[in-house]
Amino acid sequence: MMNYRIARPEDMDGVIDFANMVFSMLRVPHNFEEMLPKVYAAPNLQPEIHVIAEEDGRLCGCLGMLVYPLRVAGETLRIGYMGTMAVHPRVRGRGTMGTLMEKQIERGKEMGLDMLVLGGQRQRYARHGYETCGATYSYSISAANVRHAMAEVEADDMVFSPMTQADVPFALSLYDAGIVAGARTEGNFLDAVRSYREKPYCVKRNEEELGYLVVSQDGGRITEIVMKDSGLILPAIKGYMLAFNLRSLRVDAAPYDTALNSLLAPLCEGYALTPNCMVRVLKPETVLPAYMKLKCSYDPLQKGELVLDWEGLGAYRLCVTDEGVSAEKTDGEPDIRLSGIEMHQMLFCHNRFGVPQAARSAPRGWFPLPLHIPEPDSF
């Protein structure tokens, strides 16, 4: 008989070894202590975030849920990011994965979390109420773009050095000043930006700290760029390409990062718009005002009111007035009635061809909302 319980400190060596084994069997070799030091390397071990499955004393499955605050346009949401889903091949097909997921969802509800997030195959998690949501812009910058479109950008004196703990206070101050922030602390910042073997670099000019970059393991993609002034963004990108002799580079941007998008869209060789994550909203009354305020910060919303009947969660009245944005439960007659998956599609999906037709009655321009979880804050 399968037994499910919350992991204890003495379980962690076994949980890490088990996850390494299962993921290495399915994909390339994994080392979770190296890949996710913010969760699996001392002193960051967090056994209590994992639910494990055991049969006859043998570990058969595990699923973690990393909980953290995320400030979105001044509103603090509590996020539960699911990760390290591992089930032993010998028990596959017996519902172990589904049970682990449902137990973590129940934990999220009991903890009063606002939203659950994960990355994974769409249909596998849709049955648990998750939908592919949000967006990431990924810009392709070529050497020709740098030579012609950035010809006047001064970047020769940019210096890039691997980030150390001594650099963290300045980097954290820039991160915390962003309109979406809050998931990192001085203690875990460096481990967060090193997730999945990414490389954080400090950017300096004449010993002056200007900002930081987080780049992929192979150096060909910037997943996060934060500078103390928007006028330093193009010099940092050009300087990075010159310093590392790159012929091409991809730069990721959140949809709400208007400075970065406005600079790269006119000069890039091309771009892609891809979903950011899978989401299950637990508390629309907190999530919706936060992301509507975020959208208002760069694209003022049309004033209006909308009542949504969200299957399983109830009806909510959304209002945009001169005083701001609000969302509250209501007994009023709904304007739109949708299932949970359909509601996520209407609210957060940027490909509007997959959105229910009922969304057409929403005030023009309200949706999609700019949901985006920064990559170092994933699990």
CSV table of C-alpha atoms in Angstrom, one decimal:
chain,number,residue,atom,x,y,z
A,1,MET,CA,0.0,0.0,0.0
A,2,MET,CA,1.3,3.5,-0.9
A,3,ASN,CA,1.9,5.9,1.9
A,4,TYR,CA,2.1,9.6,1.4
A,5,ARG,CA,3.7,12.1,3.9
A,6,ILE,CA,5.7,15.3,4.2
A,7,ALA,CA,9.4,14.8,4.0
A,8,ARG,CA,11.6,15.1,7.1
A,9,PRO,CA,15.2,16.4,7.4
A,10,GLU,CA,16.5,12.8,7.5
A,11,ASP,CA,14.7,12.0,4.2
A,12,MET,CA,16.6,14.6,2.1
A,13,ASP,CA,19.6,12.6,1.1
A,14,GLY,CA,17.3,9.9,-0.2
A,15,VAL,CA,15.0,12.4,-1.9
A,16,ILE,CA,17.9,14.1,-3.7
A,17,ASP,CA,19.4,10.7,-4.8
A,18,PHE,CA,16.0,9.5,-5.9
A,19,ALA,CA,15.2,12.6,-8.0
A,20,ASN,CA,18.7,12.5,-9.6
A,21,MET,CA,18.2,8.8,-10.4
A,22,VAL,CA,14.7,9.2,-11.9
A,23,PHE,CA,15.5,12.3,-14.0
A,24,SER,CA,18.8,10.9,-15.2
A,25,MET,CA,17.0,7.8,-16.4
A,26,LEU,CA,14.6,9.9,-18.5
A,27,ARG,CA,16.9,12.6,-19.7
A,28,VAL,CA,20.5,13.8,-19.4
A,29,PRO,CA,22.3,13.2,-16.1
A,30,HIS,CA,20.9,15.4,-13.3
A,31,ASN,CA,22.5,16.7,-10.2
A,32,PHE,CA,19.9,18.7,-8.2
A,33,GLU,CA,22.3,20.0,-5.6
A,34,GLU,CA,24.2,21.7,-8.5
A,35,MET,CA,21.2,22.6,-10.6
A,36,LEU,CA,19.0,24.1,-7.8
A,37,PRO,CA,21.3,25.1,-5.0
A,38,LYS,CA,18.5,27.4,-3.6
A,39,VAL,CA,16.6,24.3,-2.7
A,40,TYR,CA,18.9,21.3,-2.6
A,41,ALA,CA,22.3,22.6,-1.4
A,42,ALA,CA,23.3,23.2,2.2
A,43,PRO,CA,22.3,25.4,4.0
A,44,ASN,CA,19.2,25.8,1.8
A,45,LEU,CA,17.7,22.3,2.2
A,46,GLN,CA,13.9,22.5,2.6
A,47,PRO,CA,12.5,19.0,3.3
A,48,GLU,CA,9.1,20.3,4.4
A,49,ILE,CA,8.2,21.5,0.9
A,50,HIS,CA,8.2,17.9,-0.4
A,51,VAL,CA,5.5,15.3,-0.3
A,52,ILE,CA,6.9,11.8,-0.8
A,53,ALA,CA,5.3,8.5,-1.7
A,54,GLU,CA,6.6,5.2,0.0
A,55,GLU,CA,5.7,1.6,-0.5
A,56,ASP,CA,7.1,-1.1,1.8
A,57,GLY,CA,9.6,1.5,3.1
A,58,ARG,CA,10.9,2.3,-0.3
A,59,LEU,CA,10.8,5.8,-1.8
A,60,CYS,CA,8.5,5.7,-4.9
A,61,GLY,CA,7.8,9.3,-5.7
A,62,CYS,CA,8.3,13.0,-4.6
A,63,LEU,CA,6.9,16.4,-5.5
A,64,GLY,CA,8.2,19.7,-4.1
A,65,MET,CA,6.3,23.0,-3.8
A,66,LEU,CA,8.5,26.1,-3.3
A,67,VAL,CA,6.6,28.8,-1.6
A,68,TYR,CA,7.6,32.5,-1.8
A,69,PRO,CA,6.1,36.0,-1.9
A,70,LEU,CA,6.0,37.8,-5.2
A,71,ARG,CA,5.3,41.5,-5.3
A,72,VAL,CA,3.3,42.4,-8.4
A,73,ALA,CA,2.6,46.2,-8.9
A,74,GLY,CA,2.7,46.7,-5.1
A,75,GLU,CA,0.5,43.7,-4.3
A,76,THR,CA,2.1,40.7,-2.6
A,77,LEU,CA,1.0,37.3,-3.8
A,78,ARG,CA,2.0,34.0,-2.2
A,79,ILE,CA,3.2,31.7,-4.9
A,80,GLY,CA,3.5,27.9,-4.8
A,81,TYR,CA,5.9,26.7,-7.5
A,82,MET,CA,5.7,22.9,-8.1
A,83,GLY,CA,8.9,21.1,-9.0
A,84,THR,CA,11.0,18.0,-8.8
A,85,MET,CA,8.1,15.7,-9.8
A,86,ALA,CA,9.7,12.2,-9.8
A,87,VAL,CA,8.0,8.8,-9.8
A,88,HIS,CA,9.8,5.5,-10.0
A,89,PRO,CA,9.2,3.6,-13.2
A,90,ARG,CA,8.0,0.5,-11.2
A,91,VAL,CA,4.9,2.3,-9.9
A,92,ARG,CA,4.0,4.3,-13.0
A,93,GLY,CA,0.4,3.9,-14.1
A,94,ARG,CA,-0.9,3.6,-10.5
A,95,GLY,CA,-1.9,7.2,-10.0
A,96,THR,CA,1.1,8.1,-7.8
A,97,MET,CA,1.9,11.3,-9.7
A,98,GLY,CA,-1.7,12.5,-9.6
A,99,THR,CA,-2.0,11.8,-5.9
A,100,LEU,CA,1.2,13.7,-5.2
A,101,MET,CA,-0.1,16.7,-7.2
A,102,GLU,CA,-3.5,16.7,-5.5
A,103,LYS,CA,-1.9,16.5,-2.0
A,104,GLN,CA,0.3,19.5,-2.9
A,105,ILE,CA,-2.7,21.4,-4.2
A,106,GLU,CA,-4.6,20.8,-1.0
A,107,ARG,CA,-1.5,22.0,1.0
A,108,GLY,CA,-1.5,25.2,-1.2
A,109,LYS,CA,-5.2,25.8,-0.3
A,110,GLU,CA,-4.6,25.2,3.4
A,111,MET,CA,-1.7,27.6,3.4
A,112,GLY,CA,-3.8,30.3,1.7
A,113,LEU,CA,-1.6,30.5,-1.4
A,114,ASP,CA,-2.8,32.8,-4.2
A,115,MET,CA,-1.5,30.9,-7.2
A,116,LEU,CA,0.2,27.6,-8.1
A,117,VAL,CA,2.8,27.5,-10.9
A,118,LEU,CA,4.7,24.8,-12.7
A,119,GLY,CA,6.4,23.9,-15.9
A,120,GLY,CA,5.5,20.8,-17.8
A,121,GLN,CA,3.5,19.0,-20.5
A,122,ARG,CA,0.2,20.8,-21.0
A,123,GLN,CA,-2.3,17.9,-21.0
A,124,ARG,CA,-0.6,16.1,-18.1
A,125,TYR,CA,-1.3,19.0,-15.7
A,126,ALA,CA,-4.5,20.3,-17.3
A,127,ARG,CA,-6.5,17.6,-15.5
A,128,HIS,CA,-5.3,19.2,-12.2
A,129,GLY,CA,-6.6,22.6,-13.2
A,130,TYR,CA,-3.4,24.1,-14.7
A,131,GLU,CA,-3.3,25.9,-18.0
A,132,THR,CA,-0.4,27.2,-20.1
A,133,CYS,CA,-0.3,31.0,-19.4
A,134,GLY,CA,1.7,34.1,-19.5
A,135,ALA,CA,4.4,35.2,-21.9
A,136,THR,CA,8.1,35.7,-22.6
A,137,TYR,CA,9.4,37.7,-25.5
A,138,SER,CA,12.7,36.3,-26.8
A,139,TYR,CA,14.7,38.6,-29.1
A,140,SER,CA,17.4,37.4,-31.5
A,141,ILE,CA,20.3,39.8,-31.7
A,142,SER,CA,22.8,39.2,-34.5
A,143,ALA,CA,26.3,40.6,-35.0
A,144,ALA,CA,24.8,42.6,-38.0
A,145,ASN,CA,22.3,44.1,-35.6
A,146,VAL,CA,25.1,45.2,-33.3
A,147,ARG,CA,27.2,46.5,-36.1
A,148,HIS,CA,24.5,48.6,-37.8
A,149,ALA,CA,21.6,49.3,-35.3
A,150,MET,CA,24.0,49.7,-32.3
A,151,ALA,CA,26.8,51.5,-34.2
A,152,GLU,CA,26.5,54.6,-32.0
A,153,VAL,CA,26.2,52.7,-28.7
A,154,GLU,CA,29.3,53.1,-26.6
A,155,ALA,CA,30.2,49.7,-25.0
A,156,ASP,CA,34.0,49.2,-25.2
A,157,ASP,CA,34.5,50.0,-21.5
A,158,MET,CA,31.8,47.6,-20.2
A,159,VAL,CA,33.3,45.0,-17.8
A,160,PHE,CA,31.6,41.7,-17.0
A,161,SER,CA,32.6,39.7,-13.9
A,162,PRO,CA,31.1,36.6,-12.3
A,163,MET,CA,28.8,37.7,-9.5
A,164,THR,CA,30.0,37.0,-5.9
A,165,GLN,CA,28.2,37.3,-2.6
A,166,ALA,CA,29.9,40.8,-2.2
A,167,ASP,CA,28.0,41.9,-5.3
A,168,VAL,CA,24.6,40.7,-4.0
A,169,PRO,CA,23.4,43.8,-2.0
A,170,PHE,CA,23.6,46.1,-5.1
A,171,ALA,CA,22.1,43.4,-7.4
A,172,LEU,CA,19.3,42.8,-4.9
A,173,SER,CA,18.5,46.5,-4.6
A,174,LEU,CA,18.0,46.7,-8.4
A,175,TYR,CA,15.9,43.6,-8.4
A,176,ASP,CA,13.8,44.7,-5.5
A,177,ALA,CA,13.1,48.1,-7.3
A,178,GLY,CA,11.4,46.2,-10.1
A,179,ILE,CA,7.6,46.2,-10.5
A,180,VAL,CA,7.7,42.4,-10.1
A,181,ALA,CA,10.0,41.3,-7.3
A,182,GLY,CA,10.2,39.9,-3.8
A,183,ALA,CA,11.0,36.3,-4.3
A,184,ARG,CA,14.7,36.7,-3.4
A,185,THR,CA,16.6,37.6,-0.3
A,186,GLU,CA,20.2,38.6,0.3
A,187,GLY,CA,20.8,35.1,1.6
A,188,ASN,CA,19.4,33.2,-1.5
A,189,PHE,CA,19.9,35.7,-4.3
A,190,LEU,CA,23.1,34.2,-5.6
A,191,ASP,CA,21.8,30.6,-5.5
A,192,ALA,CA,18.6,31.7,-7.2
A,193,VAL,CA,20.4,33.3,-10.2
A,194,ARG,CA,22.6,30.2,-10.5
A,195,SER,CA,19.6,27.9,-10.9
A,196,TYR,CA,19.9,25.4,-13.7
A,197,ARG,CA,23.6,26.2,-14.1
A,198,GLU,CA,22.9,29.8,-15.3
A,199,LYS,CA,25.7,32.3,-14.8
A,200,PRO,CA,25.2,35.7,-13.2
A,201,TYR,CA,27.5,38.6,-14.2
A,202,CYS,CA,28.0,42.0,-12.7
A,203,VAL,CA,28.2,44.8,-15.1
A,204,LYS,CA,30.6,47.7,-14.4
A,205,ARG,CA,32.2,50.7,-16.1
A,206,ASN,CA,35.3,52.3,-14.6
A,207,GLU,CA,34.6,50.3,-11.4
A,208,GLU,CA,31.1,51.7,-11.1
A,209,GLU,CA,28.4,49.1,-10.6
A,210,LEU,CA,25.7,49.4,-13.3
A,211,GLY,CA,23.6,46.3,-13.1
A,212,TYR,CA,23.7,42.6,-13.7
A,213,LEU,CA,23.0,39.9,-16.3
A,214,VAL,CA,21.9,36.3,-15.9
A,215,VAL,CA,22.9,34.2,-18.8
A,216,SER,CA,22.4,30.6,-19.9
A,217,GLN,CA,25.0,27.9,-19.3
A,218,ASP,CA,26.3,28.2,-22.8
A,219,GLY,CA,26.4,32.0,-22.7
A,220,GLY,CA,24.1,32.4,-25.7
A,221,ARG,CA,21.0,33.7,-24.0
A,222,ILE,CA,20.4,36.4,-21.4
A,223,THR,CA,17.5,35.4,-19.3
A,224,GLU,CA,17.5,38.4,-17.0
A,225,ILE,CA,19.0,41.9,-17.5
A,226,VAL,CA,18.6,44.5,-14.8
A,227,MET,CA,20.4,47.9,-15.1
A,228,LYS,CA,20.2,50.9,-12.9
A,229,ASP,CA,19.2,53.0,-15.8
A,230,SER,CA,17.4,52.0,-19.1
A,231,GLY,CA,20.1,53.9,-21.1
A,232,LEU,CA,22.6,51.3,-20.0
A,233,ILE,CA,20.6,48.3,-21.5
A,234,LEU,CA,21.9,48.5,-25.0
A,235,PRO,CA,25.5,49.2,-23.9
A,236,ALA,CA,25.4,46.1,-21.7
A,237,ILE,CA,24.0,43.9,-24.4
A,238,LYS,CA,26.5,45.1,-27.0
A,239,GLY,CA,29.3,45.0,-24.5
A,240,TYR,CA,28.5,41.4,-23.6
A,241,MET,CA,28.4,40.3,-27.2
A,242,LEU,CA,31.8,42.0,-27.8
A,243,ALA,CA,33.4,40.7,-24.6
A,244,PHE,CA,32.4,37.1,-25.3
A,245,ASN,CA,32.8,37.3,-29.1
A,246,LEU,CA,29.3,36.2,-29.8
A,247,ARG,CA,27.8,36.2,-33.3
A,248,SER,CA,24.3,35.9,-32.0
A,249,LEU,CA,22.4,36.3,-28.7
A,250,ARG,CA,18.9,35.7,-27.5
A,251,VAL,CA,17.5,38.1,-24.9
A,252,ASP,CA,14.4,37.3,-22.9
A,253,ALA,CA,12.0,39.9,-21.7
A,254,ALA,CA,8.8,39.9,-19.6
A,255,PRO,CA,5.8,41.6,-21.3
A,256,TYR,CA,5.7,44.3,-18.6
A,257,ASP,CA,9.4,45.2,-19.2
A,258,THR,CA,8.6,48.1,-21.4
A,259,ALA,CA,12.1,49.6,-21.5
A,260,LEU,CA,13.7,46.3,-22.7
A,261,ASN,CA,11.0,45.5,-25.2
A,262,SER,CA,10.9,49.0,-26.6
A,263,LEU,CA,14.7,49.0,-27.1
A,264,LEU,CA,15.0,45.5,-28.7
A,265,ALA,CA,11.9,45.3,-30.8
A,266,PRO,CA,13.0,47.9,-33.4
A,267,LEU,CA,16.5,46.5,-33.9
A,268,CYS,CA,16.4,42.7,-33.4
A,269,GLU,CA,16.7,40.2,-36.2
A,270,GLY,CA,13.5,38.5,-35.0
A,271,TYR,CA,11.6,37.5,-31.9
A,272,ALA,CA,9.5,34.8,-30.5
A,273,LEU,CA,6.6,35.0,-28.0
A,274,THR,CA,6.2,31.9,-26.0
A,275,PRO,CA,4.1,30.8,-22.9
A,276,ASN,CA,5.9,31.4,-19.6
A,277,CYS,CA,4.6,28.7,-17.3
A,278,MET,CA,1.5,26.7,-16.3
A,279,VAL,CA,-0.8,28.3,-13.7
A,280,ARG,CA,-3.6,27.4,-11.4
A,281,VAL,CA,-5.2,30.4,-9.7
A,282,LEU,CA,-6.5,29.7,-6.2
A,283,LYS,CA,-7.6,33.2,-5.2
A,284,PRO,CA,-8.8,35.4,-8.1
A,285,GLU,CA,-9.7,38.2,-5.6
A,286,THR,CA,-5.9,38.8,-5.1
A,287,VAL,CA,-4.4,37.6,-8.3
A,288,LEU,CA,-6.6,39.6,-10.7
A,289,PRO,CA,-6.2,43.0,-9.2
A,290,ALA,CA,-2.4,42.6,-8.9
A,291,TYR,CA,-2.0,41.7,-12.6
A,292,MET,CA,-4.5,44.3,-13.8
A,293,LYS,CA,-2.6,46.9,-11.8
A,294,LEU,CA,0.6,45.6,-13.5
A,295,LYS,CA,-1.0,46.0,-16.9
A,296,CYS,CA,-2.2,49.5,-16.0
A,297,SER,CA,1.3,50.5,-15.2
A,298,TYR,CA,2.2,50.5,-18.9
A,299,ASP,CA,-1.1,50.2,-20.8
A,300,PRO,CA,-4.0,52.0,-19.0
A,301,LEU,CA,-7.1,49.9,-19.0
A,302,GLN,CA,-10.5,51.0,-20.2
A,303,LYS,CA,-12.8,51.9,-17.4
A,304,GLY,CA,-15.5,49.4,-16.8
A,305,GLU,CA,-17.0,46.5,-14.8
A,306,LEU,CA,-17.1,42.8,-15.5
A,307,VAL,CA,-18.6,39.9,-13.5
A,308,LEU,CA,-16.9,36.5,-14.1
A,309,ASP,CA,-18.4,33.2,-13.0
A,310,TRP,CA,-15.3,31.0,-12.4
A,311,GLU,CA,-16.3,27.3,-12.1
A,312,GLY,CA,-15.3,26.0,-8.8
A,313,LEU,CA,-14.3,29.4,-7.3
A,314,GLY,CA,-17.4,31.5,-7.6
A,315,ALA,CA,-18.4,34.8,-9.2
A,316,TYR,CA,-16.1,37.9,-9.0
A,317,ARG,CA,-16.8,41.5,-10.0
A,318,LEU,CA,-13.8,43.3,-11.6
A,319,CYS,CA,-13.8,47.1,-11.7
A,320,VAL,CA,-11.5,49.6,-13.3
A,321,THR,CA,-12.3,53.2,-12.2
A,322,ASP,CA,-10.5,56.5,-11.7
A,323,GLU,CA,-9.7,55.2,-8.2
A,324,GLY,CA,-8.0,52.0,-9.4
A,325,VAL,CA,-8.6,48.3,-9.9
A,326,SER,CA,-10.6,46.0,-7.6
A,327,ALA,CA,-11.9,42.4,-7.6
A,328,GLU,CA,-14.4,41.0,-5.1
A,329,LYS,CA,-16.8,38.1,-4.7
A,330,THR,CA,-20.3,38.8,-5.8
A,331,ASP,CA,-23.8,37.3,-6.1
A,332,GLY,CA,-24.4,39.4,-9.1
A,333,GLU,CA,-25.4,38.0,-12.5
A,334,PRO,CA,-22.2,37.0,-14.4
A,335,ASP,CA,-21.3,38.5,-17.8
A,336,ILE,CA,-19.0,35.6,-18.5
A,337,ARG,CA,-19.3,32.0,-17.2
A,338,LEU,CA,-16.3,29.7,-17.9
A,339,SER,CA,-14.6,26.6,-16.7
A,340,GLY,CA,-11.4,26.9,-14.8
A,341,ILE,CA,-9.2,26.1,-17.8
A,342,GLU,CA,-11.2,28.4,-20.1
A,343,MET,CA,-10.9,31.2,-17.5
A,344,HIS,CA,-7.2,30.9,-17.4
A,345,GLN,CA,-7.1,31.0,-21.2
A,346,MET,CA,-9.2,34.2,-21.3
A,347,LEU,CA,-7.2,36.0,-18.6
A,348,PHE,CA,-3.6,35.0,-19.3
A,349,CYS,CA,-3.1,33.5,-22.8
A,350,HIS,CA,-1.4,35.8,-25.3
A,351,ASN,CA,-2.5,33.6,-28.3
A,352,ARG,CA,-6.0,34.9,-28.6
A,353,PHE,CA,-7.0,32.2,-31.1
A,354,GLY,CA,-7.3,29.7,-28.2
A,355,VAL,CA,-9.5,32.0,-26.1
A,356,PRO,CA,-13.2,31.2,-25.6
A,357,GLN,CA,-15.6,33.4,-27.6
A,358,ALA,CA,-17.2,34.6,-24.4
A,359,ALA,CA,-14.1,36.7,-23.8
A,360,ARG,CA,-15.3,39.1,-26.5
A,361,SER,CA,-17.7,40.7,-24.1
A,362,ALA,CA,-14.8,41.8,-21.8
A,363,PRO,CA,-13.8,45.4,-22.0
A,364,ARG,CA,-11.4,45.9,-24.9
A,365,GLY,CA,-7.7,45.7,-23.9
A,366,TRP,CA,-8.2,44.2,-20.4
A,367,PHE,CA,-6.8,40.8,-21.3
A,368,PRO,CA,-4.4,39.0,-21.6
A,369,LEU,CA,-2.8,40.0,-18.3
A,370,PRO,CA,1.0,40.1,-18.3
A,371,LEU,CA,1.7,37.1,-16.2
A,372,HIS,CA,5.4,36.2,-16.1
A,373,ILE,CA,7.5,34.4,-13.5
A,374,PRO,CA,11.2,35.4,-13.7
A,375,GLU,CA,13.3,32.4,-14.6
A,376,PRO,CA,15.5,32.5,-11.5
A,377,ASP,CA,12.3,32.3,-9.4
A,378,SER,CA,11.2,29.0,-11.1
A,379,PHE,CA,11.5,25.6,-9.5
